């Protein structure tokens, strides 16, 4: 007898890719098969419609499978051009580089293309060393910069790093938002770069003071340190402006972009840099390709990038993110602020977080602490599971802050979808505060996790 398609696909994946991931999704009751994704909606083979409030961690700013981006990619394939010749001047890369630099502004004039955010961060590490002749790299606690060895060396959370060392020496973390610490460290003039997310995503949607990035920029300038902004998650109008750093009028020496730049269809990353940085790296004919990569500048990712910019800009999705993001947070505050476990609702554009805190009431505190001992992420994960299973909403908790639920739908999300989400999270949070069912199910899950 033939097995259902889902089981066959899962079996092969479990046997040959990542069985632990399959087990985790099964435990969380999130192992469904998606057959068609469009805009904010994900349709499953068993007839459910899931609303995507995660966007593949901010990849799907333009919505899933945007028809104009798909058309551009089909057209590029039909053209049968030099997709990855690596021996010519790819004009599309010139076009995309020009548009990215002009949108980014400041002194950013050159682009290195790659295929992921981590690869962009790796390039930023190498280029800042080449430009300054220094080794040190300063970063902010709680940052997420990627999981390749260099990028991982710029992350403080042991979960991601343990067992993979030794990583890069001469890296140092300071608290996010702390200009005194920045000044103290950079005054030693040992650091090639300070690398920072303008709004920390995985640390829990942490928005700095208005003056932080501008002050960081001037401390970097005074101490000969390069100022590198990681916009991998926050760029491409996610926060309302093209780059989140534009809210703070910061002018970095380098900007890393990826994720939404691909329109969610083709991997692409970009490192934007000043002429000074470019000249320090590619400073002679001999060094024309001293830092490159096979898939860099490939025609499909360049077309995807251009088409994605067209869509985001012609549909005014930045302004929409600002407007609807405000409305979303307003509504969330209205319905959630009375709950004792809801600490904060914060965000910028369509990049929001709901922060939960330990309950005071004893009847809630006992089960909450029980789970926290099993795994600090367990509470948030059960929320995610409930939202998915009971309400058909895909979300996730922040990777470096398990008490913050990330809310980041595609920028095409509608008022109705936002209202549906608000009511759904209200129902789930109300259940957390009023029912044994939430906690007993959660403890059951915790036991299952411990036993596999
Ligand atoms: C801010 C930030 N920087 C870098 C990365 C790494 O990007 P990638 O996963 O494409 O390597 C991520 C990934 O989530 C990110 O959020």
Short mmCIF file of C-alpha atoms and ligand atoms in Angstrom, two decimals:
data_model
loop_
_atom_site.label_atom_id
_atom_site.label_comp_id
_atom_site.label_asym_id
_atom_site.label_seq_id
_atom_site.Cartn_x
_atom_site.Cartn_y
_atom_site.Cartn_z
CA UNK A 1 0.00 0.00 0.00
CA UNK A 2 1.31 3.47 -0.92
CA UNK A 3 2.16 5.71 2.03
CA UNK A 4 0.62 9.16 2.18
CA UNK A 5 2.85 11.74 0.52
CA UNK A 6 3.55 13.55 3.77
CA UNK A 7 4.84 10.40 5.45
CA UNK A 8 7.13 9.57 2.53
CA UNK A 9 8.56 13.06 2.45
CA UNK A 10 9.05 13.05 6.21
CA UNK A 11 10.67 9.61 6.19
CA UNK A 12 13.24 10.62 3.63
CA UNK A 13 13.90 13.89 5.46
CA UNK A 14 14.22 12.11 8.79
CA UNK A 15 16.55 9.51 7.32
CA UNK A 16 18.76 11.82 5.31
CA UNK A 17 18.47 15.38 6.54
CA UNK A 18 17.55 16.15 10.15
CA UNK A 19 15.54 13.63 12.17
CA UNK A 20 15.66 15.77 15.33
CA UNK A 21 13.82 18.56 13.55
CA UNK A 22 11.08 16.13 12.52
CA UNK A 23 10.76 14.91 16.11
CA UNK A 24 10.57 18.44 17.44
CA UNK A 25 7.88 19.48 14.96
CA UNK A 26 5.93 16.31 15.74
CA UNK A 27 6.08 17.00 19.48
CA UNK A 28 4.87 20.54 18.91
CA UNK A 29 2.12 19.31 16.59
CA UNK A 30 3.48 21.62 13.92
CA UNK A 31 4.53 18.99 11.40
CA UNK A 32 2.05 19.77 8.65
CA UNK A 33 2.62 19.68 4.91
CA UNK A 34 2.16 22.96 3.10
CA UNK A 35 1.01 22.77 -0.48
CA UNK A 36 0.36 26.39 -1.46
CA UNK A 37 1.54 29.62 0.10
CA UNK A 38 0.37 33.04 -0.97
CA UNK A 39 0.60 36.43 0.73
CA UNK A 40 0.14 35.71 4.44
CA UNK A 41 -1.69 32.40 3.95
CA UNK A 42 -0.18 28.94 4.06
CA UNK A 43 -2.50 26.17 2.86
CA UNK A 44 -1.89 22.66 4.12
CA UNK A 45 -2.62 19.34 2.43
CA UNK A 46 -5.20 18.55 5.11
CA UNK A 47 -7.24 21.62 4.20
CA UNK A 48 -6.16 24.10 6.89
CA UNK A 49 -5.16 27.69 6.29
CA UNK A 50 -2.36 28.91 8.53
CA UNK A 51 -1.65 32.63 8.85
CA UNK A 52 2.07 33.32 8.76
CA UNK A 53 3.00 35.80 11.50
CA UNK A 54 6.71 34.89 11.35
CA UNK A 55 7.56 35.43 7.65
CA UNK A 56 10.39 32.89 7.73
CA UNK A 57 12.12 35.20 10.25
CA UNK A 58 11.50 38.27 8.08
CA UNK A 59 12.16 36.75 4.68
CA UNK A 60 8.65 37.18 3.28
CA UNK A 61 8.21 40.94 3.53
CA UNK A 62 6.54 40.99 0.10
CA UNK A 63 4.30 38.05 1.03
CA UNK A 64 4.69 34.44 -0.04
CA UNK A 65 5.12 33.77 -3.75
CA UNK A 66 4.43 37.29 -4.92
CA UNK A 67 3.22 36.97 -8.55
CA UNK A 68 5.46 39.79 -9.82
CA UNK A 69 8.59 38.28 -8.27
CA UNK A 70 7.69 34.87 -9.66
CA UNK A 71 7.10 36.42 -13.11
CA UNK A 72 10.52 38.13 -12.99
CA UNK A 73 12.21 34.85 -12.09
CA UNK A 74 10.40 32.95 -14.83
CA UNK A 75 11.39 35.63 -17.29
CA UNK A 76 15.02 35.39 -16.20
CA UNK A 77 14.99 31.62 -16.71
CA UNK A 78 13.33 31.96 -20.11
CA UNK A 79 15.97 34.48 -21.14
CA UNK A 80 18.61 31.76 -20.84
CA UNK A 81 21.28 34.33 -20.00
CA UNK A 82 24.67 33.88 -18.32
CA UNK A 83 23.25 32.86 -14.94
CA UNK A 84 26.52 32.02 -13.20
CA UNK A 85 29.27 32.48 -15.70
CA UNK A 86 31.69 34.03 -13.23
CA UNK A 87 33.71 35.40 -16.13
CA UNK A 88 31.69 38.44 -17.12
CA UNK A 89 30.23 41.64 -15.71
CA UNK A 90 26.71 40.78 -14.48
CA UNK A 91 24.68 43.87 -15.30
CA UNK A 92 21.84 42.92 -13.03
CA UNK A 93 24.24 43.00 -10.08
CA UNK A 94 25.20 46.54 -11.09
CA UNK A 95 21.54 47.53 -11.22
CA UNK A 96 20.71 45.97 -7.87
CA UNK A 97 23.89 47.33 -6.21
CA UNK A 98 23.03 50.84 -7.44
CA UNK A 99 19.50 50.66 -6.09
CA UNK A 100 20.56 49.25 -2.74
CA UNK A 101 23.27 51.88 -2.27
CA UNK A 102 21.00 54.73 -3.28
CA UNK A 103 18.27 53.57 -0.90
CA UNK A 104 20.78 53.03 1.92
CA UNK A 105 22.30 56.48 1.40
CA UNK A 106 25.21 58.01 3.33
CA UNK A 107 28.58 57.03 1.92
CA UNK A 108 27.54 53.52 0.95
CA UNK A 109 28.49 53.15 -2.69
CA UNK A 110 29.70 49.60 -3.29
CA UNK A 111 28.13 46.17 -2.82
CA UNK A 112 29.46 42.68 -2.27
CA UNK A 113 26.78 40.11 -3.06
CA UNK A 114 26.58 36.73 -1.39
CA UNK A 115 23.95 34.14 -0.55
CA UNK A 116 23.11 34.55 3.14
CA UNK A 117 23.24 36.91 6.07
CA UNK A 118 26.08 35.02 7.73
CA UNK A 119 28.14 35.25 4.58
CA UNK A 120 27.59 39.01 4.59
CA UNK A 121 28.75 39.20 8.21
CA UNK A 122 31.85 37.13 7.35
CA UNK A 123 32.68 39.61 4.61
CA UNK A 124 32.17 42.53 7.02
CA UNK A 125 34.65 40.92 9.44
CA UNK A 126 37.30 40.46 6.75
CA UNK A 127 36.77 43.89 5.20
CA UNK A 128 36.91 45.77 8.49
CA UNK A 129 40.19 44.06 9.30
CA UNK A 130 41.55 44.88 5.86
CA UNK A 131 40.53 48.53 6.21
CA UNK A 132 41.85 49.11 9.73
CA UNK A 133 44.70 46.61 10.12
CA UNK A 134 43.17 45.75 13.52
CA UNK A 135 42.01 42.35 14.72
CA UNK A 136 39.39 43.02 17.40
CA UNK A 137 35.63 42.85 16.85
CA UNK A 138 33.13 44.38 19.24
CA UNK A 139 29.48 43.31 19.31
CA UNK A 140 26.38 43.62 21.48
CA UNK A 141 25.20 41.04 24.00
CA UNK A 142 22.17 39.12 22.79
CA UNK A 143 23.03 39.72 19.12
CA UNK A 144 22.23 37.25 16.40
CA UNK A 145 24.63 37.55 13.47
CA UNK A 146 24.59 34.03 12.00
CA UNK A 147 25.98 30.59 12.62
CA UNK A 148 29.13 30.41 10.49
CA UNK A 149 32.31 30.50 12.59
CA UNK A 150 33.06 34.21 12.19
CA UNK A 151 29.48 35.38 12.68
CA UNK A 152 29.05 33.00 15.61
CA UNK A 153 32.08 34.59 17.24
CA UNK A 154 29.95 37.74 17.45
CA UNK A 155 27.21 36.15 19.53
CA UNK A 156 27.17 35.85 23.28
CA UNK A 157 24.62 33.07 23.76
CA UNK A 158 26.34 29.80 24.66
CA UNK A 159 23.53 27.71 23.20
CA UNK A 160 24.66 28.52 19.66
CA UNK A 161 28.39 28.36 20.38
CA UNK A 162 29.00 25.49 22.76
CA UNK A 163 30.99 22.65 21.28
CA UNK A 164 31.92 24.50 18.11
CA UNK A 165 35.03 26.27 19.33
CA UNK A 166 37.59 27.58 19.12
CA UNK A 167 35.90 30.48 17.40
CA UNK A 168 37.56 33.76 16.41
CA UNK A 169 39.80 35.27 19.10
CA UNK A 170 39.75 39.00 19.89
CA UNK A 171 35.98 39.35 19.95
CA UNK A 172 34.22 41.10 22.82
CA UNK A 173 30.59 41.67 23.82
CA UNK A 174 29.22 44.80 25.49
CA UNK A 175 25.65 45.49 26.61
CA UNK A 176 23.33 46.66 23.83
CA UNK A 177 22.53 50.36 24.19
CA UNK A 178 25.44 51.12 26.52
CA UNK A 179 27.45 54.00 25.02
CA UNK A 180 29.81 54.20 28.02
CA UNK A 181 30.88 50.60 27.53
CA UNK A 182 31.29 51.27 23.83
CA UNK A 183 33.48 54.29 24.47
CA UNK A 184 35.58 52.43 27.05
CA UNK A 185 36.27 49.53 24.73
CA UNK A 186 36.78 51.47 21.53
CA UNK A 187 39.14 53.97 23.17
CA UNK A 188 41.71 51.16 23.25
CA UNK A 189 41.79 51.47 19.45
CA UNK A 190 42.12 47.71 19.06
CA UNK A 191 38.80 47.01 17.41
CA UNK A 192 38.41 46.85 13.65
CA UNK A 193 34.63 47.13 13.87
CA UNK A 194 31.62 47.50 16.09
CA UNK A 195 28.88 45.30 14.62
CA UNK A 196 25.33 45.84 15.79
CA UNK A 197 21.70 45.23 14.84
CA UNK A 198 19.78 48.55 14.81
CA UNK A 199 16.90 46.79 16.56
CA UNK A 200 17.88 43.51 18.13
CA UNK A 201 15.58 40.81 16.77
CA UNK A 202 16.43 37.52 18.43
CA UNK A 203 17.29 39.27 21.71
CA UNK A 204 13.60 40.17 21.99
CA UNK A 205 12.81 43.07 19.61
CA UNK A 206 14.98 45.47 21.57
CA UNK A 207 14.78 49.05 20.32
CA UNK A 208 17.65 51.31 21.40
CA UNK A 209 17.33 54.90 22.63
CA UNK A 210 16.95 57.43 19.82
CA UNK A 211 20.55 58.61 20.18
CA UNK A 212 22.33 55.25 20.61
CA UNK A 213 23.26 54.49 17.01
CA UNK A 214 24.24 58.06 16.20
CA UNK A 215 26.45 58.15 19.31
CA UNK A 216 27.91 54.77 18.38
CA UNK A 217 28.69 56.14 14.93
CA UNK A 218 30.57 59.10 16.33
CA UNK A 219 32.52 57.01 18.87
CA UNK A 220 33.49 54.68 16.01
CA UNK A 221 34.67 57.63 13.92
CA UNK A 222 36.68 59.13 16.80
CA UNK A 223 38.46 55.83 17.47
CA UNK A 224 39.06 54.70 13.89
CA UNK A 225 36.66 51.79 14.25
CA UNK A 226 34.32 50.76 11.45
CA UNK A 227 30.63 50.98 12.22
CA UNK A 228 28.81 47.95 10.80
CA UNK A 229 25.04 47.60 10.95
CA UNK A 230 23.40 44.21 10.54
CA UNK A 231 20.07 44.80 8.79
CA UNK A 232 19.59 41.17 7.83
CA UNK A 233 16.31 40.93 9.69
CA UNK A 234 15.33 44.59 9.92
CA UNK A 235 16.07 45.78 6.38
CA UNK A 236 13.84 45.92 3.28
CA UNK A 237 11.10 48.04 4.88
CA UNK A 238 10.38 45.58 7.71
CA UNK A 239 10.43 48.42 10.23
CA UNK A 240 8.75 50.93 7.90
CA UNK A 241 11.89 52.49 6.43
CA UNK A 242 14.24 50.84 3.92
CA UNK A 243 16.71 50.24 6.76
CA UNK A 244 15.88 50.32 10.46
CA UNK A 245 19.01 52.42 11.00
CA UNK A 246 17.30 55.19 8.98
CA UNK A 247 14.96 55.77 11.92
CA UNK A 248 18.06 56.76 13.88
CA UNK A 249 19.79 58.66 11.05
CA UNK A 250 22.86 56.47 11.45
CA UNK A 251 25.49 56.43 8.70
CA UNK A 252 27.45 53.19 8.92
CA UNK A 253 30.57 52.13 7.02
CA UNK A 254 28.97 48.83 6.12
CA UNK A 255 25.46 47.39 6.12
CA UNK A 256 24.65 43.68 5.91
CA UNK A 257 21.41 42.69 4.20
CA UNK A 258 19.81 39.36 3.26
CA UNK A 259 16.52 37.61 4.07
CA UNK A 260 13.72 39.71 2.48
CA UNK A 261 16.03 40.86 -0.31
CA UNK A 262 15.33 37.55 -2.05
CA UNK A 263 11.54 37.99 -2.10
CA UNK A 264 11.52 34.70 -0.22
CA UNK A 265 12.36 32.75 -3.35
CA UNK A 266 16.10 32.79 -4.02
CA UNK A 267 18.86 33.09 -1.43
CA UNK A 268 20.77 36.35 -1.57
CA UNK A 269 22.79 38.54 0.76
CA UNK A 270 24.53 41.87 0.29
CA UNK A 271 27.21 43.82 2.09
CA UNK A 272 27.00 47.53 1.31
CA UNK A 273 30.18 49.49 1.97
CA UNK A 274 31.90 52.83 1.48
CA UNK A 275 34.53 53.43 -1.17
CA UNK A 276 37.15 53.51 1.60
CA UNK A 277 36.30 49.98 2.62
CA UNK A 278 36.11 48.73 -0.96
CA UNK A 279 39.48 50.30 -1.79
CA UNK A 280 41.14 48.63 1.17
CA UNK A 281 40.03 45.18 0.03
CA UNK A 282 40.02 45.28 -3.77
CA UNK A 283 43.01 47.58 -4.02
CA UNK A 284 44.73 46.27 -7.12
CA UNK A 285 44.03 44.30 -10.29
CA UNK A 286 45.59 41.30 -8.63
CA UNK A 287 42.99 41.53 -5.86
CA UNK A 288 39.97 42.07 -8.13
CA UNK A 289 38.39 38.85 -6.89
CA UNK A 290 40.17 38.52 -3.54
CA UNK A 291 36.82 38.01 -1.80
CA UNK A 292 34.10 36.35 -3.85
CA UNK A 293 31.81 33.36 -3.89
CA UNK A 294 30.46 31.00 -6.56
CA UNK A 295 26.82 32.04 -6.26
CA UNK A 296 27.55 35.72 -5.69
CA UNK A 297 25.78 37.96 -8.27
CA UNK A 298 23.92 35.04 -9.88
CA UNK A 299 21.19 36.21 -12.22
CA UNK A 300 18.22 34.69 -10.37
CA UNK A 301 19.03 36.25 -7.04
CA UNK A 302 19.74 39.61 -8.67
CA UNK A 303 16.39 39.50 -10.52
CA UNK A 304 14.65 38.43 -7.31
CA UNK A 305 16.22 41.38 -5.50
CA UNK A 306 15.20 43.90 -8.18
CA UNK A 307 11.66 42.55 -8.42
CA UNK A 308 11.31 42.53 -4.63
CA UNK A 309 12.36 46.17 -4.40
CA UNK A 310 9.85 47.01 -7.16
CA UNK A 311 7.04 45.30 -5.26
CA UNK A 312 7.89 46.73 -1.85
CA UNK A 313 8.19 50.24 -3.24
CA UNK A 314 5.37 50.36 -5.77
CA UNK A 315 2.94 48.86 -3.27
CA UNK A 316 4.09 51.26 -0.52
CA UNK A 317 4.73 48.38 1.86
CA UNK A 318 7.05 50.43 4.08
CA UNK A 319 4.32 52.95 4.88
CA UNK A 320 1.89 50.10 5.27
CA UNK A 321 4.23 48.42 7.76
CA UNK A 322 4.37 51.65 9.78
CA UNK A 323 0.62 52.19 9.75
CA UNK A 324 -0.55 48.65 10.38
CA UNK A 325 2.30 47.91 12.79
CA UNK A 326 1.14 50.78 15.02
CA UNK A 327 -2.41 49.54 14.81
CA UNK A 328 -1.35 45.98 15.64
CA UNK A 329 0.57 47.06 18.74
CA UNK A 330 -2.24 49.38 19.80
CA UNK A 331 -4.75 46.53 19.63
CA UNK A 332 -2.37 44.11 21.35
CA UNK A 333 -1.90 46.57 24.21
CA UNK A 334 -5.65 47.00 24.49
CA UNK A 335 -6.38 43.31 24.86
CA UNK A 336 -3.23 42.07 26.61
CA UNK A 337 -2.15 44.71 29.09
CA UNK A 338 -4.46 43.50 31.86
CA UNK A 339 -2.82 40.06 31.99
CA UNK A 340 -0.23 39.74 34.72
CA UNK A 341 2.12 37.65 32.58
CA UNK A 342 2.24 40.21 29.76
CA UNK A 343 5.09 42.57 30.51
CA UNK A 344 5.34 44.61 27.33
CA UNK A 345 4.22 44.97 23.74
CA UNK A 346 6.84 46.77 21.68
CA UNK A 347 8.07 47.11 18.15
CA UNK A 348 8.70 49.27 15.15
CA UNK A 349 6.95 48.96 11.80
CA UNK A 350 5.84 45.36 11.31
CA UNK A 351 8.48 44.03 13.72
CA UNK A 352 6.90 43.47 17.12
CA UNK A 353 7.38 41.44 20.26
CA UNK A 354 5.11 40.46 23.11
CA UNK A 355 7.18 40.03 26.25
CA UNK A 356 5.93 37.68 28.93
CA UNK A 357 7.10 37.58 32.53
CA UNK A 358 6.92 35.15 35.43
CA UNK A 359 3.51 35.27 37.13
CA UNK A 360 3.08 36.51 40.71
CA UNK A 361 -0.02 34.47 41.53
CA UNK A 362 1.06 31.24 43.24
CA UNK A 363 -1.33 29.04 41.24
CA UNK A 364 0.42 30.14 38.04
CA UNK A 365 3.87 30.51 39.49
CA UNK A 366 4.23 26.86 40.48
CA UNK A 367 3.61 25.36 37.01
CA UNK A 368 5.53 28.21 35.35
CA UNK A 369 8.64 27.58 37.45
CA UNK A 370 8.27 23.84 36.92
CA UNK A 371 8.56 24.26 33.21
CA UNK A 372 11.29 26.84 33.41
CA UNK A 373 13.42 24.27 35.23
CA UNK A 374 12.83 21.75 32.48
CA UNK A 375 13.64 24.22 29.71
CA UNK A 376 13.57 28.02 29.80
CA UNK A 377 11.94 28.11 26.36
CA UNK A 378 9.14 25.74 27.22
CA UNK A 379 6.49 28.30 28.17
CA UNK A 380 6.91 30.27 24.95
CA UNK A 381 7.02 27.12 22.89
CA UNK A 382 3.68 25.98 24.27
CA UNK A 383 2.20 29.36 23.36
CA UNK A 384 3.56 28.92 19.84
CA UNK A 385 2.13 25.40 19.71
CA UNK A 386 -1.31 26.51 20.90
CA UNK A 387 -1.44 29.42 18.46
CA UNK A 388 -0.57 27.05 15.66
CA UNK A 389 -2.79 24.13 16.53
CA UNK A 390 -5.82 25.89 17.96
CA UNK A 391 -5.78 29.11 15.99
CA UNK A 392 -3.91 28.36 12.77
CA UNK A 393 -1.22 31.00 13.34
CA UNK A 394 2.49 30.49 12.77
CA UNK A 395 4.76 32.45 15.14
CA UNK A 396 7.95 31.77 17.10
CA UNK A 397 9.69 32.95 20.24
CA UNK A 398 12.89 34.94 19.87
CA UNK A 399 16.01 32.79 19.54
CA UNK A 400 17.93 34.53 22.34
CA UNK A 401 15.00 35.57 24.52
CA UNK A 402 12.46 32.83 25.11
CA UNK A 403 10.02 35.13 26.92
CA UNK A 404 9.35 37.23 23.84
CA UNK A 405 6.94 36.11 21.15
CA UNK A 406 7.94 37.56 17.82
CA UNK A 407 5.13 39.01 15.69
CA UNK A 408 6.34 39.69 12.16
CA UNK A 409 3.81 38.92 9.44
CA UNK A 410 4.50 39.74 5.76
CA UNK A 411 4.04 43.47 5.13
CA UNK A 412 0.98 42.70 3.00
CA UNK A 413 -0.95 41.54 6.08
CA UNK A 414 -4.52 42.86 6.14
CA UNK A 415 -6.49 44.58 8.91
CA UNK A 416 -8.71 41.49 9.15
CA UNK A 417 -5.73 39.18 9.55
CA UNK A 418 -4.32 41.46 12.24
CA UNK A 419 -7.65 41.46 14.06
CA UNK A 420 -7.81 37.67 13.81
CA UNK A 421 -4.32 37.44 15.33
CA UNK A 422 -5.19 39.85 18.15
CA UNK A 423 -8.27 37.83 19.10
CA UNK A 424 -6.37 34.57 18.81
CA UNK A 425 -3.50 35.64 21.08
CA UNK A 426 -6.03 37.09 23.51
CA UNK A 427 -7.78 33.69 23.70
CA UNK A 428 -4.51 31.82 24.24
CA UNK A 429 -3.18 34.26 26.85
CA UNK A 430 -6.52 34.17 28.62
CA UNK A 431 -6.24 30.38 28.73
CA UNK A 432 -2.76 30.68 30.23
CA UNK A 433 -4.18 32.83 33.04
CA UNK A 434 -7.36 30.96 33.73
CA UNK A 435 -7.17 27.33 32.93
CA UNK A 436 -5.37 24.27 34.22
CA UNK A 437 -5.68 22.84 30.74
CA UNK A 438 -2.90 25.04 29.39
CA UNK A 439 -0.48 24.12 32.14
CA UNK A 440 -1.31 20.42 32.30
CA UNK A 441 -0.90 20.10 28.54
CA UNK A 442 2.35 21.99 28.77
CA UNK A 443 3.64 19.70 31.50
CA UNK A 444 2.66 16.72 29.35
CA UNK A 445 4.68 18.19 26.51
CA UNK A 446 7.61 18.81 28.83
CA UNK A 447 7.53 15.16 29.90
CA UNK A 448 7.43 14.00 26.29
CA UNK A 449 10.38 16.24 25.46
CA UNK A 450 12.34 14.77 28.37
CA UNK A 451 11.57 11.22 27.31
CA UNK A 452 12.66 11.42 23.65
C1 LIG B 1 20.23 39.93 12.39
C2 LIG B 1 20.70 38.69 11.69
N1 LIG B 1 21.95 38.67 11.17
C3 LIG B 1 22.41 37.60 10.51
C4 LIG B 1 21.64 36.46 10.37
C5 LIG B 1 22.19 35.29 9.64
O1 LIG B 1 21.56 35.17 8.39
P1 LIG B 1 21.54 33.79 7.62
O2 LIG B 1 20.69 32.86 8.40
O3 LIG B 1 20.96 34.14 6.27
O4 LIG B 1 22.93 33.33 7.51
C6 LIG B 1 20.35 36.43 10.89
C7 LIG B 1 19.53 35.24 10.78
O5 LIG B 1 18.48 35.08 11.37
C8 LIG B 1 19.87 37.58 11.58
O6 LIG B 1 18.65 37.62 12.12
#
